[in-house]
Amino acid sequence: MAIDPQELPTLDARATAAYSHLFQALSEPTRLAVLQHLAGGEHRVRDLVEHMGLAQSTVSKHLAFLAQCHLVQARPEGRSTWYSLTHPHELAGVITAAEHVLHTTGTDAALCSHLHHPLAAGTTPVASSIPTDDAAPAAVVAPGTVTPATAGGER
């Protein structure tokens, strides 16, 4: 049976573009890593550079994109600017929904727990709570589970 074009729903181009921009922000691994760090509390660009081992220009570029999507906000303080999640609890809901979709489609994957229980905006993390290398804290996971440490394969 052929579909009658008259019966197709009208697409909202503005809404489609907004969703596309949001999903583009979440589709880049470095931006997801930035969001995971910011879920632990406020960071300056130089903190993210140190924690992630990336160039300052790379971190700044990704923060700018996330700010365009209204996922992060900047708070100037003296000569520094502190970045935090704009809507941490709503982002946690998106991440939880994505994990459910992944599970339903056969992939058990979870991002850091910070994204499920983010610190409030304006909160600075305790320095010892942020890993300074790519190693994630040890965790018990089921065989076949994709974690941030195993998602990219062997390093």
JSON list of C-alpha atoms in Angstrom, two decimals:
[
{"chain": "A", "resi": 1, "resn": "MET", "atom": "CA", "xyz": [0.00, 0.00, 0.00]},
{"chain": "A", "resi": 2, "resn": "ALA", "atom": "CA", "xyz": [1.43, 3.35, -1.04]},
{"chain": "A", "resi": 3, "resn": "ILE", "atom": "CA", "xyz": [1.64, 6.23, 1.41]},
{"chain": "A", "resi": 4, "resn": "ASP", "atom": "CA", "xyz": [-0.43, 9.23, 0.46]},
{"chain": "A", "resi": 5, "resn": "PRO", "atom": "CA", "xyz": [1.82, 12.35, 0.71]},
{"chain": "A", "resi": 6, "resn": "GLN", "atom": "CA", "xyz": [-1.22, 14.29, 1.95]},
{"chain": "A", "resi": 7, "resn": "GLU", "atom": "CA", "xyz": [-1.29, 12.09, 5.08]},
{"chain": "A", "resi": 8, "resn": "LEU", "atom": "CA", "xyz": [2.33, 12.64, 6.08]},
{"chain": "A", "resi": 9, "resn": "PRO", "atom": "CA", "xyz": [2.86, 14.83, 9.13]},
{"chain": "A", "resi": 10, "resn": "THR", "atom": "CA", "xyz": [4.26, 18.29, 8.61]},
{"chain": "A", "resi": 11, "resn": "LEU", "atom": "CA", "xyz": [7.81, 18.50, 9.90]},
{"chain": "A", "resi": 12, "resn": "ASP", "atom": "CA", "xyz": [8.85, 21.45, 12.03]},
{"chain": "A", "resi": 13, "resn": "ALA", "atom": "CA", "xyz": [12.12, 22.60, 10.48]},
{"chain": "A", "resi": 14, "resn": "ARG", "atom": "CA", "xyz": [13.07, 24.73, 13.49]},
{"chain": "A", "resi": 15, "resn": "ALA", "atom": "CA", "xyz": [12.53, 21.87, 15.95]},
{"chain": "A", "resi": 16, "resn": "THR", "atom": "CA", "xyz": [14.38, 19.44, 13.66]},
{"chain": "A", "resi": 17, "resn": "ALA", "atom": "CA", "xyz": [17.36, 21.82, 13.50]},
{"chain": "A", "resi": 18, "resn": "ALA", "atom": "CA", "xyz": [17.37, 22.27, 17.30]},
{"chain": "A", "resi": 19, "resn": "TYR", "atom": "CA", "xyz": [17.36, 18.50, 17.91]},
{"chain": "A", "resi": 20, "resn": "SER", "atom": "CA", "xyz": [20.05, 18.04, 15.27]},
{"chain": "A", "resi": 21, "resn": "HIS", "atom": "CA", "xyz": [22.28, 20.64, 16.95]},
{"chain": "A", "resi": 22, "resn": "LEU", "atom": "CA", "xyz": [21.80, 19.00, 20.36]},
{"chain": "A", "resi": 23, "resn": "PHE", "atom": "CA", "xyz": [22.57, 15.53, 19.03]},
{"chain": "A", "resi": 24, "resn": "GLN", "atom": "CA", "xyz": [25.59, 16.93, 17.16]},
{"chain": "A", "resi": 25, "resn": "ALA", "atom": "CA", "xyz": [26.88, 18.28, 20.47]},
{"chain": "A", "resi": 26, "resn": "LEU", "atom": "CA", "xyz": [26.45, 14.88, 22.11]},
{"chain": "A", "resi": 27, "resn": "SER", "atom": "CA", "xyz": [27.85, 12.90, 19.17]},
{"chain": "A", "resi": 28, "resn": "GLU", "atom": "CA", "xyz": [31.46, 14.06, 19.49]},
{"chain": "A", "resi": 29, "resn": "PRO", "atom": "CA", "xyz": [33.55, 12.02, 21.99]},
{"chain": "A", "resi": 30, "resn": "THR", "atom": "CA", "xyz": [35.62, 15.00, 23.17]},
{"chain": "A", "resi": 31, "resn": "ARG", "atom": "CA", "xyz": [32.49, 17.03, 23.90]},
{"chain": "A", "resi": 32, "resn": "LEU", "atom": "CA", "xyz": [31.05, 14.08, 25.84]},
{"chain": "A", "resi": 33, "resn": "ALA", "atom": "CA", "xyz": [34.28, 13.92, 27.83]},
{"chain": "A", "resi": 34, "resn": "VAL", "atom": "CA", "xyz": [34.06, 17.66, 28.57]},
{"chain": "A", "resi": 35, "resn": "LEU", "atom": "CA", "xyz": [30.47, 17.20, 29.77]},
{"chain": "A", "resi": 36, "resn": "GLN", "atom": "CA", "xyz": [31.57, 14.31, 31.99]},
{"chain": "A", "resi": 37, "resn": "HIS", "atom": "CA", "xyz": [34.25, 16.49, 33.59]},
{"chain": "A", "resi": 38, "resn": "LEU", "atom": "CA", "xyz": [31.83, 19.40, 34.08]},
{"chain": "A", "resi": 39, "resn": "ALA", "atom": "CA", "xyz": [29.28, 17.06, 35.68]},
{"chain": "A", "resi": 40, "resn": "GLY", "atom": "CA", "xyz": [31.80, 16.82, 38.52]},
{"chain": "A", "resi": 41, "resn": "GLY", "atom": "CA", "xyz": [31.71, 20.59, 39.02]},
{"chain": "A", "resi": 42, "resn": "GLU", "atom": "CA", "xyz": [33.07, 23.81, 37.57]},
{"chain": "A", "resi": 43, "resn": "HIS", "atom": "CA", "xyz": [36.32, 23.78, 35.60]},
{"chain": "A", "resi": 44, "resn": "ARG", "atom": "CA", "xyz": [38.49, 26.37, 33.93]},
{"chain": "A", "resi": 45, "resn": "VAL", "atom": "CA", "xyz": [39.80, 25.74, 30.42]},
{"chain": "A", "resi": 46, "resn": "ARG", "atom": "CA", "xyz": [43.27, 25.16, 31.84]},
{"chain": "A", "resi": 47, "resn": "ASP", "atom": "CA", "xyz": [41.88, 22.51, 34.24]},
{"chain": "A", "resi": 48, "resn": "LEU", "atom": "CA", "xyz": [40.21, 20.68, 31.35]},
{"chain": "A", "resi": 49, "resn": "VAL", "atom": "CA", "xyz": [43.42, 20.94, 29.28]},
{"chain": "A", "resi": 50, "resn": "GLU", "atom": "CA", "xyz": [45.36, 19.35, 32.13]},
{"chain": "A", "resi": 51, "resn": "HIS", "atom": "CA", "xyz": [42.78, 16.62, 32.89]},
{"chain": "A", "resi": 52, "resn": "MET", "atom": "CA", "xyz": [42.11, 15.70, 29.27]},
{"chain": "A", "resi": 53, "resn": "GLY", "atom": "CA", "xyz": [45.56, 16.17, 27.76]},
{"chain": "A", "resi": 54, "resn": "LEU", "atom": "CA", "xyz": [44.23, 18.30, 24.91]},
{"chain": "A", "resi": 55, "resn": "ALA", "atom": "CA", "xyz": [45.34, 21.61, 23.43]},
{"chain": "A", "resi": 56, "resn": "GLN", "atom": "CA", "xyz": [43.78, 24.76, 24.89]},
{"chain": "A", "resi": 57, "resn": "SER", "atom": "CA", "xyz": [42.35, 25.67, 21.48]},
{"chain": "A", "resi": 58, "resn": "THR", "atom": "CA", "xyz": [40.65, 22.27, 21.19]},
{"chain": "A", "resi": 59, "resn": "VAL", "atom": "CA", "xyz": [39.03, 22.53, 24.62]},
{"chain": "A", "resi": 60, "resn": "SER", "atom": "CA", "xyz": [37.94, 26.13, 23.93]},
{"chain": "A", "resi": 61, "resn": "LYS", "atom": "CA", "xyz": [36.43, 25.13, 20.58]},
{"chain": "A", "resi": 62, "resn": "HIS", "atom": "CA", "xyz": [34.37, 22.35, 22.17]},
{"chain": "A", "resi": 63, "resn": "LEU", "atom": "CA", "xyz": [33.27, 24.56, 25.06]},
{"chain": "A", "resi": 64, "resn": "ALA", "atom": "CA", "xyz": [32.11, 27.19, 22.55]},
{"chain": "A", "resi": 65, "resn": "PHE", "atom": "CA", "xyz": [30.03, 24.61, 20.68]},
{"chain": "A", "resi": 66, "resn": "LEU", "atom": "CA", "xyz": [28.51, 23.31, 23.93]},
{"chain": "A", "resi": 67, "resn": "ALA", "atom": "CA", "xyz": [27.73, 26.91, 24.94]},
{"chain": "A", "resi": 68, "resn": "GLN", "atom": "CA", "xyz": [25.97, 27.48, 21.58]},
{"chain": "A", "resi": 69, "resn": "CYS", "atom": "CA", "xyz": [23.76, 24.51, 22.48]},
{"chain": "A", "resi": 70, "resn": "HIS", "atom": "CA", "xyz": [23.17, 26.02, 25.95]},
{"chain": "A", "resi": 71, "resn": "LEU", "atom": "CA", "xyz": [24.65, 22.92, 27.58]},
{"chain": "A", "resi": 72, "resn": "VAL", "atom": "CA", "xyz": [27.43, 24.83, 29.37]},
{"chain": "A", "resi": 73, "resn": "GLN", "atom": "CA", "xyz": [27.69, 28.30, 30.84]},
{"chain": "A", "resi": 74, "resn": "ALA", "atom": "CA", "xyz": [30.64, 30.53, 31.65]},
{"chain": "A", "resi": 75, "resn": "ARG", "atom": "CA", "xyz": [31.21, 32.44, 34.89]},
{"chain": "A", "resi": 76, "resn": "PRO", "atom": "CA", "xyz": [34.02, 35.01, 34.78]},
{"chain": "A", "resi": 77, "resn": "GLU", "atom": "CA", "xyz": [36.06, 35.36, 37.95]},
{"chain": "A", "resi": 78, "resn": "GLY", "atom": "CA", "xyz": [38.99, 37.73, 37.79]},
{"chain": "A", "resi": 79, "resn": "ARG", "atom": "CA", "xyz": [41.19, 36.68, 34.89]},
{"chain": "A", "resi": 80, "resn": "SER", "atom": "CA", "xyz": [39.68, 33.17, 34.81]},
{"chain": "A", "resi": 81, "resn": "THR", "atom": "CA", "xyz": [36.43, 31.83, 33.44]},
{"chain": "A", "resi": 82, "resn": "TRP", "atom": "CA", "xyz": [34.74, 28.89, 35.12]},
{"chain": "A", "resi": 83, "resn": "TYR", "atom": "CA", "xyz": [32.56, 26.58, 33.03]},
{"chain": "A", "resi": 84, "resn": "SER", "atom": "CA", "xyz": [29.69, 24.47, 34.33]},
{"chain": "A", "resi": 85, "resn": "LEU", "atom": "CA", "xyz": [26.70, 22.55, 33.04]},
{"chain": "A", "resi": 86, "resn": "THR", "atom": "CA", "xyz": [23.76, 24.85, 32.37]},
{"chain": "A", "resi": 87, "resn": "HIS", "atom": "CA", "xyz": [21.05, 22.26, 33.07]},
{"chain": "A", "resi": 88, "resn": "PRO", "atom": "CA", "xyz": [22.78, 19.33, 34.81]},
{"chain": "A", "resi": 89, "resn": "HIS", "atom": "CA", "xyz": [19.68, 17.40, 35.83]},
{"chain": "A", "resi": 90, "resn": "GLU", "atom": "CA", "xyz": [18.06, 17.66, 32.40]},
{"chain": "A", "resi": 91, "resn": "LEU", "atom": "CA", "xyz": [21.31, 16.48, 30.79]},
{"chain": "A", "resi": 92, "resn": "ALA", "atom": "CA", "xyz": [21.34, 13.56, 33.23]},
{"chain": "A", "resi": 93, "resn": "GLY", "atom": "CA", "xyz": [17.87, 12.65, 31.97]},
{"chain": "A", "resi": 94, "resn": "VAL", "atom": "CA", "xyz": [19.06, 12.70, 28.34]},
{"chain": "A", "resi": 95, "resn": "ILE", "atom": "CA", "xyz": [22.06, 10.49, 29.22]},
{"chain": "A", "resi": 96, "resn": "THR", "atom": "CA", "xyz": [19.83, 8.06, 31.12]},
{"chain": "A", "resi": 97, "resn": "ALA", "atom": "CA", "xyz": [17.41, 7.88, 28.19]},
{"chain": "A", "resi": 98, "resn": "ALA", "atom": "CA", "xyz": [20.31, 7.24, 25.80]},
{"chain": "A", "resi": 99, "resn": "GLU", "atom": "CA", "xyz": [21.58, 4.43, 28.02]},
{"chain": "A", "resi": 100, "resn": "HIS", "atom": "CA", "xyz": [18.11, 2.83, 27.95]},
{"chain": "A", "resi": 101, "resn": "VAL", "atom": "CA", "xyz": [18.00, 3.06, 24.15]},
{"chain": "A", "resi": 102, "resn": "LEU", "atom": "CA", "xyz": [21.49, 1.57, 23.89]},
{"chain": "A", "resi": 103, "resn": "HIS", "atom": "CA", "xyz": [20.52, -1.25, 26.25]},
{"chain": "A", "resi": 104, "resn": "THR", "atom": "CA", "xyz": [17.33, -1.93, 24.30]},
{"chain": "A", "resi": 105, "resn": "THR", "atom": "CA", "xyz": [19.33, -2.13, 21.06]},
{"chain": "A", "resi": 106, "resn": "GLY", "atom": "CA", "xyz": [21.83, -4.58, 22.56]},
{"chain": "A", "resi": 107, "resn": "THR", "atom": "CA", "xyz": [24.65, -2.34, 23.83]},
{"chain": "A", "resi": 108, "resn": "ASP", "atom": "CA", "xyz": [25.18, -2.00, 27.56]},
{"chain": "A", "resi": 109, "resn": "ALA", "atom": "CA", "xyz": [27.12, 1.24, 27.91]},
{"chain": "A", "resi": 110, "resn": "ALA", "atom": "CA", "xyz": [27.36, 3.80, 30.68]},
{"chain": "A", "resi": 111, "resn": "LEU", "atom": "CA", "xyz": [29.13, 7.13, 30.92]},
{"chain": "A", "resi": 112, "resn": "CYS", "atom": "CA", "xyz": [30.61, 8.29, 34.21]},
{"chain": "A", "resi": 113, "resn": "SER", "atom": "CA", "xyz": [28.31, 8.39, 37.21]},
{"chain": "A", "resi": 114, "resn": "HIS", "atom": "CA", "xyz": [28.86, 12.17, 37.47]},
{"chain": "A", "resi": 115, "resn": "LEU", "atom": "CA", "xyz": [26.41, 12.60, 34.59]},
{"chain": "A", "resi": 116, "resn": "HIS", "atom": "CA", "xyz": [23.69, 10.80, 36.53]},
{"chain": "A", "resi": 117, "resn": "HIS", "atom": "CA", "xyz": [24.29, 12.80, 39.70]},
{"chain": "A", "resi": 118, "resn": "PRO", "atom": "CA", "xyz": [25.87, 16.08, 38.55]},
{"chain": "A", "resi": 119, "resn": "LEU", "atom": "CA", "xyz": [27.04, 18.75, 40.96]},
{"chain": "A", "resi": 120, "resn": "ALA", "atom": "CA", "xyz": [25.08, 21.99, 40.87]},
{"chain": "A", "resi": 121, "resn": "ALA", "atom": "CA", "xyz": [26.33, 24.88, 38.75]},
{"chain": "A", "resi": 122, "resn": "GLY", "atom": "CA", "xyz": [28.89, 26.96, 40.60]},
{"chain": "A", "resi": 123, "resn": "THR", "atom": "CA", "xyz": [30.25, 23.96, 42.48]},
{"chain": "A", "resi": 124, "resn": "THR", "atom": "CA", "xyz": [33.97, 23.33, 42.28]},
{"chain": "A", "resi": 125, "resn": "PRO", "atom": "CA", "xyz": [35.02, 19.68, 42.41]},
{"chain": "A", "resi": 126, "resn": "VAL", "atom": "CA", "xyz": [37.43, 18.36, 44.99]},
{"chain": "A", "resi": 127, "resn": "ALA", "atom": "CA", "xyz": [40.78, 18.10, 43.20]},
{"chain": "A", "resi": 128, "resn": "SER", "atom": "CA", "xyz": [41.30, 14.46, 44.15]},
{"chain": "A", "resi": 129, "resn": "SER", "atom": "CA", "xyz": [37.96, 13.40, 42.64]},
{"chain": "A", "resi": 130, "resn": "ILE", "atom": "CA", "xyz": [39.08, 14.12, 39.08]},
{"chain": "A", "resi": 131, "resn": "PRO", "atom": "CA", "xyz": [41.31, 11.56, 37.37]},
{"chain": "A", "resi": 132, "resn": "THR", "atom": "CA", "xyz": [44.36, 13.16, 35.80]},
{"chain": "A", "resi": 133, "resn": "ASP", "atom": "CA", "xyz": [44.87, 10.43, 33.20]},
{"chain": "A", "resi": 134, "resn": "ASP", "atom": "CA", "xyz": [42.67, 8.33, 30.92]},
{"chain": "A", "resi": 135, "resn": "ALA", "atom": "CA", "xyz": [42.31, 5.56, 33.50]},
{"chain": "A", "resi": 136, "resn": "ALA", "atom": "CA", "xyz": [38.83, 5.28, 34.95]},
{"chain": "A", "resi": 137, "resn": "PRO", "atom": "CA", "xyz": [38.29, 4.15, 38.53]},
{"chain": "A", "resi": 138, "resn": "ALA", "atom": "CA", "xyz": [37.93, 0.39, 38.83]},
{"chain": "A", "resi": 139, "resn": "ALA", "atom": "CA", "xyz": [34.35, -0.78, 38.59]},
{"chain": "A", "resi": 140, "resn": "VAL", "atom": "CA", "xyz": [32.56, -4.08, 38.39]},
{"chain": "A", "resi": 141, "resn": "VAL", "atom": "CA", "xyz": [30.93, -4.44, 34.99]},
{"chain": "A", "resi": 142, "resn": "ALA", "atom": "CA", "xyz": [29.20, -7.31, 33.26]},
{"chain": "A", "resi": 143, "resn": "PRO", "atom": "CA", "xyz": [31.09, -9.07, 30.46]},
{"chain": "A", "resi": 144, "resn": "GLY", "atom": "CA", "xyz": [30.49, -7.35, 27.13]},
{"chain": "A", "resi": 145, "resn": "THR", "atom": "CA", "xyz": [29.65, -4.02, 28.76]},
{"chain": "A", "resi": 146, "resn": "VAL", "atom": "CA", "xyz": [31.07, -0.98, 26.98]},
{"chain": "A", "resi": 147, "resn": "THR", "atom": "CA", "xyz": [32.64, 1.53, 29.35]},
{"chain": "A", "resi": 148, "resn": "PRO", "atom": "CA", "xyz": [34.55, 4.75, 28.65]},
{"chain": "A", "resi": 149, "resn": "ALA", "atom": "CA", "xyz": [37.77, 2.78, 29.12]},
{"chain": "A", "resi": 150, "resn": "THR", "atom": "CA", "xyz": [36.81, 0.09, 26.57]},
{"chain": "A", "resi": 151, "resn": "ALA", "atom": "CA", "xyz": [34.74, 2.10, 24.09]},
{"chain": "A", "resi": 152, "resn": "GLY", "atom": "CA", "xyz": [37.75, 3.16, 22.02]},
{"chain": "A", "resi": 153, "resn": "GLY", "atom": "CA", "xyz": [39.44, -0.23, 21.98]},
{"chain": "A", "resi": 154, "resn": "GLU", "atom": "CA", "xyz": [43.00, -0.89, 23.10]},
{"chain": "A", "resi": 155, "resn": "ARG", "atom": "CA", "xyz": [45.27, 2.11, 23.65]}
]
